Amino acid sequence: MMQHTIITIGRQFGSGGHEVGNRLAERLDIPLYDHNLIRMAAEELRISREDAQKVDETVLGRFLSAYAASSPEYRVFVTSDESGKPLTDRVFEQQSAIIRKLAEGGPGIFVGRCADYILGDYSNCINTFIYAYKEDRVRRIMKLYKLTEKQAADRIKKTDRERKVYYESRTGREWGGIEANSMMFNVSLLGIDGAVDALEAIYRKWETR
């Protein structure tokens, strides 16, 4: 039985979810699991990190499968191993196994990757969702990636759509919905530090229960 506390963070693209997780991990002195989960899964599957990254938090629609099989751009999504499973499924299953193993080993913060659903059997999970007003997200992405306003808005729309389809197809739940999340934080109102302060207080309260 897992006694330590786990935090999962779902997030809109450009909302600052990774930064919230990173600052919180530093304050609490616990591990942050985000992009490093891609590397771990790639190592376990013995594939390149680049291939694992292409299918991370992404689901290729079935209507594209026939095209993808013959297209170099999308072939990685449907490349199967001897089991016949496409890479998208194999990466998800491997990340899920890694998330469960890490959660059993000690406290940590998991960003994205359906961690709230994967760890649904654990009672000591604080499941959160970070969001922000669109204009704030656009400004953040423009600054981070040196993009124009239109480029940033397009990237937000595309990434959010991919995350939504990925999450909902894997979990059967609404992405960003109240069913999956203990609490939601609007960083446009709270700020990054405000969200971190709140989560730190909640975490420390849970640890003393």
GROMACS .gro file of C-alpha atoms in nm:
model
  209
    1MET     CA    1   0.000   0.000   0.000
    2MET     CA    2   0.142   0.337  -0.103
    3GLN     CA    3   0.159   0.580   0.192
    4HIS     CA    4   0.349   0.873   0.041
    5THR     CA    5   0.181   1.151  -0.157
    6ILE     CA    6   0.183   1.187  -0.534
    7ILE     CA    7   0.087   1.498  -0.734
    8THR     CA    8  -0.031   1.474  -1.093
    9ILE     CA    9  -0.053   1.782  -1.314
   10GLY     CA   10  -0.264   1.805  -1.627
   11ARG     CA   11  -0.217   2.127  -1.819
   12GLN     CA   12  -0.315   2.339  -2.114
   13PHE     CA   13  -0.027   2.415  -2.346
   14GLY     CA   14   0.133   2.745  -2.250
   15SER     CA   15  -0.031   2.759  -1.908
   16GLY     CA   16   0.293   2.702  -1.719
   17GLY     CA   17   0.210   2.355  -1.590
   18HIS     CA   18   0.566   2.231  -1.627
   19GLU     CA   19   0.701   2.536  -1.447
   20VAL     CA   20   0.453   2.486  -1.164
   21GLY     CA   21   0.567   2.125  -1.134
   22ASN     CA   22   0.934   2.214  -1.150
   23ARG     CA   23   0.915   2.486  -0.884
   24LEU     CA   24   0.702   2.267  -0.660
   25ALA     CA   25   0.945   1.975  -0.692
   26GLU     CA   26   1.231   2.204  -0.586
   27ARG     CA   27   1.039   2.333  -0.283
   28LEU     CA   28   0.931   1.988  -0.169
   29ASP     CA   29   1.260   1.823  -0.266
   30ILE     CA   30   1.083   1.544  -0.454
   31PRO     CA   31   1.133   1.422  -0.814
   32LEU     CA   32   0.958   1.575  -1.115
   33TYR     CA   33   0.860   1.336  -1.394
   34ASP     CA   34   0.779   1.500  -1.725
   35HIS     CA   35   0.993   1.480  -2.039
   36ASN     CA   36   1.225   1.236  -1.862
   37LEU     CA   37   0.944   0.977  -1.887
   38ILE     CA   38   0.997   0.981  -2.264
   39ARG     CA   39   1.364   0.892  -2.221
   40MET     CA   40   1.282   0.614  -1.974
   41ALA     CA   41   1.021   0.461  -2.205
   42ALA     CA   42   1.254   0.481  -2.505
   43GLU     CA   43   1.530   0.304  -2.313
   44GLU     CA   44   1.296   0.025  -2.201
   45LEU     CA   45   1.158  -0.022  -2.553
   46ARG     CA   46   1.504   0.011  -2.711
   47ILE     CA   47   1.392   0.276  -2.954
   48SER     CA   48   1.529   0.623  -3.019
   49ARG     CA   49   1.420   0.905  -2.793
   50GLU     CA   50   1.319   1.096  -3.108
   51ASP     CA   51   1.072   0.823  -3.212
   52ALA     CA   52   0.927   0.804  -2.860
   53GLN     CA   53   0.890   1.180  -2.851
   54LYS     CA   54   0.694   1.183  -3.178
   55VAL     CA   55   0.418   0.971  -3.026
   56ASP     CA   56   0.430   1.118  -2.674
   57GLU     CA   57   0.084   1.242  -2.568
   58THR     CA   58  -0.034   1.197  -2.927
   59VAL     CA   59  -0.286   0.964  -3.083
   60LEU     CA   60  -0.307   0.916  -3.457
   61GLY     CA   61  -0.667   0.897  -3.570
   62ARG     CA   62  -0.772   0.570  -3.727
   63PHE     CA   63  -0.878   0.743  -4.047
   64LEU     CA   64  -0.511   0.832  -4.101
   65SER     CA   65  -0.374   0.483  -4.040
   66ALA     CA   66  -0.369   0.371  -4.402
   67TYR     CA   67  -0.201   0.693  -4.511
   68ALA     CA   68   0.042   0.689  -4.218
   69ALA     CA   69   0.166   0.341  -4.301
   70SER     CA   70   0.301   0.467  -4.634
   71SER     CA   71   0.404   0.817  -4.525
   72PRO     CA   72   0.755   0.871  -4.380
   73GLU     CA   73   0.618   1.159  -4.171
   74TYR     CA   74   0.364   0.942  -3.988
   75ARG     CA   75   0.502   0.589  -4.023
   76VAL     CA   76   0.648   0.595  -3.672
   77PHE     CA   77   0.296   0.615  -3.527
   78VAL     CA   78   0.188   0.281  -3.671
   79THR     CA   79   0.518   0.092  -3.676
   80SER     CA   80   0.449  -0.238  -3.500
   81ASP     CA   81   0.673  -0.487  -3.325
   82GLU     CA   82   0.634  -0.864  -3.322
   83SER     CA   83   0.328  -0.829  -3.099
   84GLY     CA   84   0.152  -0.625  -3.366
   85LYS     CA   85   0.104  -0.324  -3.139
   86PRO     CA   86   0.168   0.020  -3.290
   87LEU     CA   87   0.434   0.236  -3.132
   88THR     CA   88   0.175   0.473  -2.989
   89ASP     CA   89   0.033   0.190  -2.776
   90ARG     CA   90   0.371   0.050  -2.678
   91VAL     CA   91   0.499   0.388  -2.558
   92PHE     CA   92   0.179   0.451  -2.360
   93GLU     CA   93   0.194   0.108  -2.196
   94GLN     CA   94   0.562   0.143  -2.111
   95GLN     CA   95   0.517   0.493  -1.969
   96SER     CA   96   0.223   0.364  -1.764
   97ALA     CA   97   0.434   0.086  -1.615
   98ILE     CA   98   0.714   0.332  -1.538
   99ILE     CA   99   0.472   0.579  -1.375
  100ARG     CA  100   0.327   0.307  -1.151
  101LYS     CA  101   0.672   0.183  -1.052
  102LEU     CA  102   0.800   0.532  -0.972
  103ALA     CA  103   0.485   0.614  -0.772
  104GLU     CA  104   0.522   0.298  -0.567
  105GLY     CA  105   0.885   0.384  -0.493
  106GLY     CA  106   0.832   0.726  -0.340
  107PRO     CA  107   0.669   1.071  -0.363
  108GLY     CA  108   0.685   1.262  -0.688
  109ILE     CA  109   0.517   1.496  -0.932
  110PHE     CA  110   0.395   1.363  -1.267
  111VAL     CA  111   0.314   1.605  -1.547
  112GLY     CA  112   0.068   1.485  -1.814
  113ARG     CA  113   0.083   1.132  -1.962
  114CYS     CA  114  -0.258   1.041  -1.813
  115ALA     CA  115  -0.088   0.994  -1.476
  116ASP     CA  116  -0.407   1.074  -1.283
  117TYR     CA  117  -0.582   0.786  -1.461
  118ILE     CA  118  -0.287   0.546  -1.445
  119LEU     CA  119  -0.258   0.603  -1.069
  120GLY     CA  120  -0.633   0.591  -1.012
  121ASP     CA  121  -0.602   0.302  -0.766
  122TYR     CA  122  -0.380   0.505  -0.533
  123SER     CA  123  -0.564   0.705  -0.267
  124ASN     CA  124  -0.275   0.943  -0.194
  125CYS     CA  125  -0.286   1.126  -0.527
  126ILE     CA  126  -0.350   1.499  -0.559
  127ASN     CA  127  -0.476   1.535  -0.915
  128THR     CA  128  -0.460   1.889  -1.051
  129PHE     CA  129  -0.516   2.074  -1.378
  130ILE     CA  130  -0.335   2.398  -1.467
  131TYR     CA  131  -0.499   2.639  -1.710
  132ALA     CA  132  -0.484   3.006  -1.807
  133TYR     CA  133  -0.653   3.263  -2.026
  134LYS     CA  134  -0.571   3.225  -2.393
  135GLU     CA  135  -0.405   3.563  -2.429
  136ASP     CA  136  -0.168   3.482  -2.143
  137ARG     CA  137  -0.083   3.148  -2.298
  138VAL     CA  138  -0.017   3.308  -2.634
  139ARG     CA  139   0.220   3.559  -2.478
  140ARG     CA  140   0.401   3.284  -2.291
  141ILE     CA  141   0.449   3.067  -2.600
  142MET     CA  142   0.558   3.365  -2.809
  143LYS     CA  143   0.829   3.438  -2.554
  144LEU     CA  144   0.939   3.079  -2.497
  145TYR     CA  145   0.963   2.975  -2.862
  146LYS     CA  146   1.024   3.312  -3.031
  147LEU     CA  147   0.703   3.287  -3.235
  148THR     CA  148   0.464   3.539  -3.381
  149GLU     CA  149   0.123   3.580  -3.219
  150LYS     CA  150  -0.044   3.374  -3.492
  151GLN     CA  151   0.221   3.102  -3.478
  152ALA     CA  152   0.182   3.079  -3.101
  153ALA     CA  153  -0.198   3.063  -3.121
  154ASP     CA  154  -0.182   2.792  -3.387
  155ARG     CA  155   0.064   2.587  -3.184
  156ILE     CA  156  -0.154   2.615  -2.874
  157LYS     CA  157  -0.461   2.503  -3.068
  158LYS     CA  158  -0.278   2.204  -3.220
  159THR     CA  159  -0.110   2.091  -2.898
  160ASP     CA  160  -0.423   2.124  -2.685
  161ARG     CA  161  -0.620   1.927  -2.943
  162GLU     CA  162  -0.359   1.649  -2.942
  163ARG     CA  163  -0.351   1.635  -2.562
  164LYS     CA  164  -0.731   1.628  -2.542
  165VAL     CA  165  -0.765   1.344  -2.796
  166TYR     CA  166  -0.480   1.151  -2.636
  167TYR     CA  167  -0.618   1.182  -2.284
  168GLU     CA  168  -0.980   1.113  -2.369
  169SER     CA  169  -0.903   0.816  -2.597
  170ARG     CA  170  -0.687   0.656  -2.327
  171THR     CA  171  -0.904   0.728  -2.023
  172GLY     CA  172  -1.264   0.777  -2.135
  173ARG     CA  173  -1.268   1.094  -1.927
  174GLU     CA  174  -1.298   1.459  -2.021
  175TRP     CA  175  -0.959   1.630  -2.046
  176GLY     CA  176  -0.951   1.906  -1.788
  177GLY     CA  177  -1.283   1.793  -1.643
  178ILE     CA  178  -1.374   1.784  -1.275
  179GLU     CA  179  -1.417   1.405  -1.276
  180ALA     CA  180  -1.043   1.351  -1.307
  181ASN     CA  181  -0.911   1.641  -1.099
  182SER     CA  182  -0.915   1.716  -0.727
  183MET     CA  183  -0.858   2.084  -0.802
  184MET     CA  184  -0.794   2.325  -1.088
  185PHE     CA  185  -0.574   2.634  -1.089
  186ASN     CA  186  -0.608   2.937  -1.316
  187VAL     CA  187  -0.257   3.078  -1.322
  188SER     CA  188  -0.380   3.392  -1.499
  189LEU     CA  189  -0.543   3.476  -1.166
  190LEU     CA  190  -0.313   3.304  -0.917
  191GLY     CA  191   0.020   3.335  -1.096
  192ILE     CA  192   0.276   3.055  -1.107
  193ASP     CA  193   0.388   3.124  -0.751
  194GLY     CA  194   0.030   3.127  -0.625
  195ALA     CA  195  -0.038   2.785  -0.771
  196VAL     CA  196   0.288   2.652  -0.629
  197ASP     CA  197   0.212   2.800  -0.285
  198ALA     CA  198  -0.132   2.637  -0.281
  199LEU     CA  199  -0.006   2.296  -0.392
  200GLU     CA  200   0.281   2.306  -0.144
  201ALA     CA  201   0.038   2.375   0.140
  202ILE     CA  202  -0.195   2.097   0.028
  203TYR     CA  203   0.090   1.849  -0.011
  204ARG     CA  204   0.228   1.922   0.335
  205LYS     CA  205  -0.120   1.889   0.484
  206TRP     CA  206  -0.168   1.551   0.319
  207GLU     CA  207   0.171   1.432   0.444
  208THR     CA  208   0.065   1.494   0.804
  209ARG     CA  209  -0.266   1.312   0.786
   0.00000   0.00000   0.00000
